[in-house]
PDB file of C-alpha atoms in Angstrom:
ATOM      1  CA  MET F   1       0.000   0.000   0.000  1.00  0.00           C
ATOM      2  CA  LEU F   2       1.490   3.315  -1.090  1.00  0.00           C
ATOM      3  CA  PRO F   3       1.931   5.953   1.572  1.00  0.00           C
ATOM      4  CA  VAL F   4      -0.357   8.912   1.259  1.00  0.00           C
ATOM      5  CA  ALA F   5       1.218  12.327   1.703  1.00  0.00           C
ATOM      6  CA  VAL F   6      -0.617  14.399   4.230  1.00  0.00           C
ATOM      7  CA  SER F   7      -0.287  18.131   3.740  1.00  0.00           C
ATOM      8  CA  ASP F   8      -0.163  20.533   6.635  1.00  0.00           C
ATOM      9  CA  PRO F   9      -3.437  22.245   7.385  1.00  0.00           C
ATOM     10  CA  PRO F  10      -3.563  25.767   5.970  1.00  0.00           C
ATOM     11  CA  CYS F  11      -2.867  28.557   8.398  1.00  0.00           C
ATOM     12  CA  PRO F  12      -6.081  30.209   9.430  1.00  0.00           C
ATOM     13  CA  ALA F  13      -6.569  33.720   8.117  1.00  0.00           C
ATOM     14  CA  LEU F  14      -6.453  36.515  10.618  1.00  0.00           C
ATOM     15  CA  THR F  15      -9.811  37.687  11.850  1.00  0.00           C
ATOM     16  CA  PRO F  16     -10.647  41.378  11.280  1.00  0.00           C
ATOM     17  CA  PRO F  17      -9.869  42.356  14.912  1.00  0.00           C
ATOM     18  CA  ALA F  18      -6.563  40.459  14.827  1.00  0.00           C
ATOM     19  CA  ARG F  19      -5.691  42.028  11.489  1.00  0.00           C
ATOM     20  CA  ARG F  20      -6.414  45.504  12.864  1.00  0.00           C
ATOM     21  CA  ARG F  21      -4.192  44.832  15.881  1.00  0.00           C
ATOM     22  CA  THR F  22      -1.396  43.646  13.602  1.00  0.00           C
ATOM     23  CA  GLU F  23      -1.673  46.757  11.432  1.00  0.00           C
ATOM     24  CA  ALA F  24      -1.781  49.001  14.509  1.00  0.00           C
ATOM     25  CA  LEU F  25       1.379  47.411  15.942  1.00  0.00           C
ATOM     26  CA  ALA F  26       3.148  47.837  12.604  1.00  0.00           C
ATOM     27  CA  ALA F  27       2.066  51.490  12.483  1.00  0.00           C
ATOM     28  CA  LEU F  28       3.329  51.988  16.032  1.00  0.00           C
ATOM     29  CA  LYS F  29       6.774  50.754  15.002  1.00  0.00           C
ATOM     30  CA  ASP F  30       6.713  52.894  11.859  1.00  0.00           C
ATOM     31  CA  SER F  31       5.843  56.039  13.809  1.00  0.00           C
ATOM     32  CA  ALA F  32       8.394  55.649  16.597  1.00  0.00           C
ATOM     33  CA  SER F  33      11.171  57.783  15.129  1.00  0.00           C
ATOM     34  CA  VAL F  34       8.886  60.546  13.869  1.00  0.00           C
ATOM     35  CA  GLY F  35       6.811  60.439  17.044  1.00  0.00           C
ATOM     36  CA  LEU F  36       9.884  61.130  19.142  1.00  0.00           C
ATOM     37  CA  GLY F  37      10.355  64.249  17.042  1.00  0.00           C
ATOM     38  CA  LEU F  38       6.728  65.315  17.509  1.00  0.00           C
ATOM     39  CA  LEU F  39       6.872  65.091  21.292  1.00  0.00           C
ATOM     40  CA  PRO F  40       9.176  68.105  21.818  1.00  0.00           C
ATOM     41  CA  LEU F  41       7.171  70.087  19.264  1.00  0.00           C
ATOM     42  CA  GLY F  42       3.959  69.369  21.134  1.00  0.00           C
ATOM     43  CA  LEU F  43       5.750  70.180  24.365  1.00  0.00           C
ATOM     44  CA  ALA F  44       6.775  73.552  22.931  1.00  0.00           C
ATOM     45  CA  LEU F  45       3.186  74.240  21.872  1.00  0.00           C
ATOM     46  CA  GLY F  46       1.893  73.544  25.370  1.00  0.00           C
ATOM     47  CA  VAL F  47       4.537  75.833  26.871  1.00  0.00           C
ATOM     48  CA  VAL F  48       3.702  78.624  24.406  1.00  0.00           C
ATOM     49  CA  ILE F  49      -0.011  78.345  25.201  1.00  0.00           C
ATOM     50  CA  THR F  50       0.607  78.467  28.949  1.00  0.00           C
ATOM     51  CA  HIS F  51       3.011  81.401  28.757  1.00  0.00           C
ATOM     52  CA  ALA F  52       0.549  83.303  26.566  1.00  0.00           C
ATOM     53  CA  GLY F  53      -1.937  83.285  29.430  1.00  0.00           C
ATOM     54  CA  LEU F  54      -4.419  80.877  27.878  1.00  0.00           C
ATOM     55  CA  PRO F  55      -6.018  78.096  29.967  1.00  0.00           C
ATOM     56  CA  ARG F  56      -4.138  74.808  30.037  1.00  0.00           C
ATOM     57  CA  TRP F  57      -7.004  72.940  28.423  1.00  0.00           C
ATOM     58  CA  CYS F  58      -6.408  74.972  25.257  1.00  0.00           C
ATOM     59  CA  ALA F  59      -3.279  72.900  24.567  1.00  0.00           C
ATOM     60  CA  PRO F  60      -4.986  69.506  24.101  1.00  0.00           C
ATOM     61  CA  LEU F  61      -7.922  71.270  22.426  1.00  0.00           C
ATOM     62  CA  PHE F  62      -5.707  72.959  19.828  1.00  0.00           C
ATOM     63  CA  ALA F  63      -3.715  69.759  19.270  1.00  0.00           C
ATOM     64  CA  ALA F  64      -6.785  67.548  18.889  1.00  0.00           C
ATOM     65  CA  VAL F  65      -9.187  69.825  16.988  1.00  0.00           C
ATOM     66  CA  VAL F  66      -6.922  72.141  14.973  1.00  0.00           C
ATOM     67  CA  TYR F  67      -3.990  69.734  14.498  1.00  0.00           C
ATOM     68  CA  ALA F  68      -2.143  71.921  12.008  1.00  0.00           C
ATOM     69  CA  GLY F  69       1.406  72.054  13.341  1.00  0.00           C
ATOM     70  CA  SER F  70       2.943  75.460  12.730  1.00  0.00           C
ATOM     71  CA  PHE F  71      -0.467  77.106  12.355  1.00  0.00           C
ATOM     72  CA  GLU F  72      -1.271  76.199  15.950  1.00  0.00           C
ATOM     73  CA  PHE F  73       1.642  78.338  17.121  1.00  0.00           C
ATOM     74  CA  LEU F  74       0.286  81.237  15.035  1.00  0.00           C
ATOM     75  CA  LEU F  75      -3.194  80.567  16.375  1.00  0.00           C
ATOM     76  CA  VAL F  76      -1.993  81.229  19.914  1.00  0.00           C
ATOM     77  CA  GLY F  77      -1.066  84.808  19.011  1.00  0.00           C
ATOM     78  CA  LEU F  78      -4.244  85.274  16.987  1.00  0.00           C
ATOM     79  CA  THR F  79      -6.343  84.037  19.909  1.00  0.00           C
ATOM     80  CA  VAL F  80      -4.618  86.307  22.419  1.00  0.00           C
ATOM     81  CA  ALA F  81      -5.072  89.272  20.073  1.00  0.00           C
ATOM     82  CA  ALA F  82      -8.742  88.353  19.499  1.00  0.00           C
ATOM     83  CA  ALA F  83      -8.223  88.421  15.741  1.00  0.00           C
ATOM     84  CA  PRO F  84     -11.326  88.310  13.531  1.00  0.00           C
ATOM     85  CA  LEU F  85     -12.397  84.911  12.263  1.00  0.00           C
ATOM     86  CA  ALA F  86     -11.775  86.022   8.678  1.00  0.00           C
ATOM     87  CA  THR F  87      -8.137  86.768   9.541  1.00  0.00           C
ATOM     88  CA  VAL F  88      -7.755  83.402  11.260  1.00  0.00           C
ATOM     89  CA  ALA F  89      -9.288  81.586   8.288  1.00  0.00           C
ATOM     90  CA  LEU F  90      -7.093  83.410   5.755  1.00  0.00           C
ATOM     91  CA  THR F  91      -3.964  82.748   7.794  1.00  0.00           C
ATOM     92  CA  GLY F  92      -4.834  79.081   8.125  1.00  0.00           C
ATOM     93  CA  PHE F  93      -5.404  78.780   4.393  1.00  0.00           C
ATOM     94  CA  MET F  94      -2.098  80.431   3.496  1.00  0.00           C
ATOM     95  CA  VAL F  95      -0.093  78.344   5.967  1.00  0.00           C
ATOM     96  CA  ASN F  96      -1.670  75.022   4.980  1.00  0.00           C
ATOM     97  CA  ALA F  97      -2.209  75.579   1.250  1.00  0.00           C
ATOM     98  CA  ARG F  98       0.478  72.969   0.537  1.00  0.00           C
ATOM     99  CA  HIS F  99      -1.953  70.256   1.636  1.00  0.00           C
ATOM    100  CA  VAL F 100      -3.848  70.753  -1.607  1.00  0.00           C
ATOM    101  CA  PHE F 101      -0.837  69.313  -3.431  1.00  0.00           C
ATOM    102  CA  TYR F 102      -0.426  66.564  -0.835  1.00  0.00           C
ATOM    103  CA  ALA F 103      -3.891  65.274  -1.701  1.00  0.00           C
ATOM    104  CA  LEU F 104      -2.808  64.574  -5.287  1.00  0.00           C
ATOM    105  CA  SER F 105      -0.538  61.683  -4.290  1.00  0.00           C
ATOM    106  CA  PHE F 106      -1.708  60.715  -0.808  1.00  0.00           C
ATOM    107  CA  PRO F 107      -3.082  57.107  -0.882  1.00  0.00           C
ATOM    108  CA  LEU F 108      -6.527  57.988   0.443  1.00  0.00           C
ATOM    109  CA  HIS F 109      -8.108  55.418  -1.868  1.00  0.00           C
ATOM    110  CA  ARG F 110      -6.754  52.627   0.351  1.00  0.00           C
ATOM    111  CA  VAL F 111      -8.637  53.879   3.407  1.00  0.00           C
ATOM    112  CA  ARG F 112     -12.106  52.384   3.748  1.00  0.00           C
ATOM    113  CA  GLY F 113     -15.250  53.933   5.135  1.00  0.00           C
ATOM    114  CA  ARG F 114     -16.486  57.500   5.147  1.00  0.00           C
ATOM    115  CA  PHE F 115     -15.384  58.118   8.711  1.00  0.00           C
ATOM    116  CA  GLY F 116     -11.944  56.661   8.046  1.00  0.00           C
ATOM    117  CA  ARG F 117     -11.430  58.789   4.946  1.00  0.00           C
ATOM    118  CA  ALA F 118     -12.711  61.901   6.697  1.00  0.00           C
ATOM    119  CA  TYR F 119     -10.281  61.418   9.580  1.00  0.00           C
ATOM    120  CA  SER F 120      -7.417  60.526   7.223  1.00  0.00           C
ATOM    121  CA  THR F 121      -8.012  63.777   5.331  1.00  0.00           C
ATOM    122  CA  PHE F 122      -8.129  65.733   8.591  1.00  0.00           C
ATOM    123  CA  ALA F 123      -4.944  64.081   9.915  1.00  0.00           C
ATOM    124  CA  LEU F 124      -2.925  64.601   6.716  1.00  0.00           C
ATOM    125  CA  THR F 125       0.190  66.250   8.130  1.00  0.00           C
ATOM    126  CA  ASP F 126       3.654  66.735   6.661  1.00  0.00           C
ATOM    127  CA  GLU F 127       4.975  63.779   8.638  1.00  0.00           C
ATOM    128  CA  ALA F 128       2.097  61.471   7.684  1.00  0.00           C
ATOM    129  CA  TYR F 129       2.432  62.410   4.032  1.00  0.00           C
ATOM    130  CA  ALA F 130       6.182  61.825   3.992  1.00  0.00           C
ATOM    131  CA  MET F 131       5.822  58.393   5.567  1.00  0.00           C
ATOM    132  CA  THR F 132       2.835  57.115   3.560  1.00  0.00           C
ATOM    133  CA  THR F 133       3.992  58.163   0.082  1.00  0.00           C
ATOM    134  CA  GLY F 134       7.493  56.694   0.222  1.00  0.00           C
ATOM    135  CA  GLY F 135       8.587  53.489  -1.431  1.00  0.00           C
ATOM    136  CA  GLN F 136       8.335  51.433   1.762  1.00  0.00           C
ATOM    137  CA  ALA F 137       4.632  52.353   2.137  1.00  0.00           C
ATOM    138  CA  ARG F 138       3.433  51.180  -1.277  1.00  0.00           C
ATOM    139  CA  SER F 139       2.139  47.930   0.199  1.00  0.00           C
ATOM    140  CA  TRP F 140       0.586  49.458   3.316  1.00  0.00           C
ATOM    141  CA  SER F 141      -3.093  48.844   3.834  1.00  0.00           C
ATOM    142  CA  GLY F 142      -5.624  51.538   4.651  1.00  0.00           C
ATOM    143  CA  ALA F 143      -5.802  50.327   8.249  1.00  0.00           C
ATOM    144  CA  ARG F 144      -2.059  50.747   8.660  1.00  0.00           C
ATOM    145  CA  ILE F 145      -2.145  54.243   7.171  1.00  0.00           C
ATOM    146  CA  LEU F 146      -5.055  55.258   9.363  1.00  0.00           C
ATOM    147  CA  SER F 147      -3.398  53.795  12.466  1.00  0.00           C
ATOM    148  CA  LEU F 148      -0.188  55.663  11.688  1.00  0.00           C
ATOM    149  CA  GLN F 149      -2.007  58.979  11.428  1.00  0.00           C
ATOM    150  CA  ALA F 150      -3.881  58.374  14.679  1.00  0.00           C
ATOM    151  CA  ILE F 151      -0.687  57.452  16.539  1.00  0.00           C
ATOM    152  CA  LEU F 152       1.114  60.548  15.254  1.00  0.00           C
ATOM    153  CA  GLN F 153      -1.730  62.703  16.570  1.00  0.00           C
ATOM    154  CA  VAL F 154      -1.531  60.950  19.933  1.00  0.00           C
ATOM    155  CA  TYR F 155       2.142  61.934  20.099  1.00  0.00           C
ATOM    156  CA  TRP F 156       1.218  65.520  19.281  1.00  0.00           C
ATOM    157  CA  VAL F 157      -1.681  65.782  21.728  1.00  0.00           C
ATOM    158  CA  GLY F 158       0.334  64.063  24.466  1.00  0.00           C
ATOM    159  CA  GLY F 159       3.286  66.400  24.040  1.00  0.00           C
ATOM    160  CA  ALA F 160       1.059  69.500  24.059  1.00  0.00           C
ATOM    161  CA  THR F 161      -0.755  68.307  27.180  1.00  0.00           C
ATOM    162  CA  VAL F 162       2.473  67.642  29.071  1.00  0.00           C
ATOM    163  CA  GLY F 163       3.867  70.994  27.945  1.00  0.00           C
ATOM    164  CA  ALA F 164       0.788  72.794  29.250  1.00  0.00           C
ATOM    165  CA  LEU F 165       0.925  70.973  32.600  1.00  0.00           C
ATOM    166  CA  LEU F 166       4.620  71.746  33.038  1.00  0.00           C
ATOM    167  CA  GLY F 167       4.525  75.158  31.392  1.00  0.00           C
ATOM    168  CA  SER F 168       5.150  77.058  34.604  1.00  0.00           C
ATOM    169  CA  LEU F 169       8.262  74.968  35.276  1.00  0.00           C
ATOM    170  CA  ILE F 170       9.802  75.422  31.810  1.00  0.00           C
ATOM    171  CA  PRO F 171      11.576  78.703  30.938  1.00  0.00           C
ATOM    172  CA  ASP F 172      10.245  80.898  28.158  1.00  0.00           C
ATOM    173  CA  ARG F 173      13.251  80.096  26.009  1.00  0.00           C
ATOM    174  CA  VAL F 174      14.765  76.614  25.910  1.00  0.00           C
ATOM    175  CA  THR F 175      17.840  76.364  23.709  1.00  0.00           C
ATOM    176  CA  GLY F 176      17.345  73.943  20.838  1.00  0.00           C
ATOM    177  CA  LEU F 177      13.609  73.403  21.336  1.00  0.00           C
ATOM    178  CA  ASP F 178      12.733  75.732  18.468  1.00  0.00           C
ATOM    179  CA  PHE F 179      14.993  73.715  16.149  1.00  0.00           C
ATOM    180  CA  ALA F 180      13.094  70.467  16.677  1.00  0.00           C
ATOM    181  CA  MET F 181      10.684  71.056  13.768  1.00  0.00           C
ATOM    182  CA  THR F 182      13.511  72.006  11.405  1.00  0.00           C
ATOM    183  CA  ALA F 183      15.474  68.914  12.417  1.00  0.00           C
ATOM    184  CA  LEU F 184      12.426  66.683  11.942  1.00  0.00           C
ATOM    185  CA  PHE F 185      11.768  68.033   8.447  1.00  0.00           C
ATOM    186  CA  ALA F 186      15.453  67.635   7.597  1.00  0.00           C
ATOM    187  CA  VAL F 187      15.350  63.949   8.591  1.00  0.00           C
ATOM    188  CA  LEU F 188      12.189  63.367   6.533  1.00  0.00           C
ATOM    189  CA  ALA F 189      13.788  65.082   3.532  1.00  0.00           C
ATOM    190  CA  LEU F 190      16.944  62.980   3.836  1.00  0.00           C
ATOM    191  CA  ASP F 191      14.867  59.794   3.990  1.00  0.00           C
ATOM    192  CA  ALA F 192      12.984  60.837   0.862  1.00  0.00           C
ATOM    193  CA  VAL F 193      16.232  61.568  -0.997  1.00  0.00           C
ATOM    194  CA  ALA F 194      17.702  58.224   0.089  1.00  0.00           C
ATOM    195  CA  GLU F 195      14.692  56.369  -1.333  1.00  0.00           C
ATOM    196  CA  ARG F 196      14.962  58.243  -4.652  1.00  0.00           C
ATOM    197  CA  ARG F 197      18.652  57.930  -5.369  1.00  0.00           C
ATOM    198  CA  GLY F 198      17.973  58.005  -9.079  1.00  0.00           C
ATOM    199  CA  ASP F 199      16.068  61.276  -8.686  1.00  0.00           C
ATOM    200  CA  LEU F 200      18.737  63.516  -7.180  1.00  0.00           C
ATOM    201  CA  PRO F 201      17.862  66.488  -9.440  1.00  0.00           C
ATOM    202  CA  THR F 202      14.768  67.053  -7.262  1.00  0.00           C
ATOM    203  CA  PRO F 203      16.679  68.398  -4.227  1.00  0.00           C
ATOM    204  CA  VAL F 204      18.934  70.272  -6.643  1.00  0.00           C
ATOM    205  CA  LEU F 205      15.888  71.963  -8.175  1.00  0.00           C
ATOM    206  CA  ALA F 206      14.621  72.814  -4.699  1.00  0.00           C
ATOM    207  CA  LEU F 207      17.964  74.376  -3.745  1.00  0.00           C
ATOM    208  CA  LEU F 208      18.169  76.391  -6.957  1.00  0.00           C
ATOM    209  CA  SER F 209      14.587  77.591  -6.495  1.00  0.00           C
ATOM    210  CA  ALA F 210      15.356  78.738  -2.950  1.00  0.00           C
ATOM    211  CA  LEU F 211      18.529  80.544  -4.045  1.00  0.00           C
ATOM    212  CA  ALA F 212      16.745  82.260  -6.931  1.00  0.00           C
ATOM    213  CA  ALA F 213      13.891  83.360  -4.659  1.00  0.00           C
ATOM    214  CA  ARG F 214      16.388  84.655  -2.122  1.00  0.00           C
ATOM    215  CA  ALA F 215      18.131  86.707  -4.790  1.00  0.00           C
ATOM    216  CA  VAL F 216      15.005  88.059  -6.492  1.00  0.00           C
ATOM    217  CA  LEU F 217      12.494  88.624  -3.663  1.00  0.00           C
ATOM    218  CA  PRO F 218      14.072  87.946  -0.269  1.00  0.00           C
ATOM    219  CA  GLY F 219      11.028  89.354   1.520  1.00  0.00           C
ATOM    220  CA  GLN F 220       8.747  86.798  -0.166  1.00  0.00           C
ATOM    221  CA  MET F 221      11.247  83.971  -0.391  1.00  0.00           C
ATOM    222  CA  LEU F 222       8.977  81.083   0.617  1.00  0.00           C
ATOM    223  CA  PRO F 223       6.059  81.594  -1.829  1.00  0.00           C
ATOM    224  CA  VAL F 224       8.407  82.507  -4.672  1.00  0.00           C
ATOM    225  CA  ALA F 225      10.565  79.430  -4.010  1.00  0.00           C
ATOM    226  CA  PHE F 226       7.461  77.220  -3.964  1.00  0.00           C
ATOM    227  CA  ALA F 227       6.275  78.701  -7.259  1.00  0.00           C
ATOM    228  CA  LEU F 228       9.662  78.262  -8.936  1.00  0.00           C
ATOM    229  CA  PHE F 229      10.020  74.703  -7.621  1.00  0.00           C
ATOM    230  CA  THR F 230       6.534  73.746  -8.824  1.00  0.00           C
ATOM    231  CA  ALA F 231       7.228  75.227 -12.248  1.00  0.00           C
ATOM    232  CA  ALA F 232      10.547  73.372 -12.457  1.00  0.00           C
ATOM    233  CA  LEU F 233       8.891  70.062 -11.580  1.00  0.00           C
ATOM    234  CA  LEU F 234       6.198  70.598 -14.213  1.00  0.00           C
ATOM    235  CA  VAL F 235       8.782  71.432 -16.885  1.00  0.00           C
ATOM    236  CA  ARG F 236      10.832  68.368 -15.977  1.00  0.00           C
ATOM    237  CA  HIS F 237       7.739  66.168 -16.025  1.00  0.00           C
ATOM    238  CA  LEU F 238       6.702  67.389 -19.467  1.00  0.00           C
ATOM    239  CA  ALA F 239      10.224  67.035 -20.820  1.00  0.00           C
ATOM    240  CA  THR F 240      10.522  63.487 -19.464  1.00  0.00           C
ATOM    241  CA  ARG F 241       7.124  62.450 -20.800  1.00  0.00           C
ATOM    242  CA  LYS F 242       7.839  63.727 -24.299  1.00  0.00           C
ATOM    243  CA  ARG F 243      11.340  62.233 -24.409  1.00  0.00           C
ATOM    244  CA  PRO F 244      11.355  59.135 -26.673  1.00  0.00           C
ATOM    245  CA  SER F 245      12.365  55.911 -24.990  1.00  0.00           C
ATOM    246  CA  HIS F 246      15.143  53.776 -26.491  1.00  0.00           C
ATOM    247  CA  ALA F 247      14.904  50.015 -26.510  1.00  0.00           C
TER     248      ALA F 247
END
């Protein structure tokens, strides 16, 4: 009698709750390095709010409801000065106008459900965009993307809350704290360049755009540099698309 090969039973598929836990744990690991950079920024926001004379509960409120990074620091001054709502809205639009371009390549189509997509749109920050549009995130599911965004906001809200609670114990000026955002953006930019080693002209175009804007209109350097950089990317895209490919 010939022996009959018995195959191993197939591994059971993960149930939806188990799959969500797995994706959340993966997102927690992904967000660790960036989250450590968000904590001091949130801490600085809480300190700024406390030193401006606003109630401590404004720190977690700003971080949870506004959640707009640099605009939250501007909002503190606007709130203290009792600026009109039209001024606040215009300032918020100008500061966060870059998010319109983020939406063009952000993988929102992977996120399921109206609530999930609404929150993912709300929580689209610079850090979340940089992490979810890189090469390592092409296989990420919507649950992992959504979990990452939620965890990054927890870092931000937690840092702001701690900063507000300890605001009276922290001096008005802490050396190096104001450089945390610049350092975080520099790390994200370096990671993006490392993933696109065959696309080094992009940072070169950005540098040339900044230098040209500095030379032409130093008082309006940032919007001019953005405009020049966008134009350069469009020209390069059109030139690359029209270039004939060789077999």
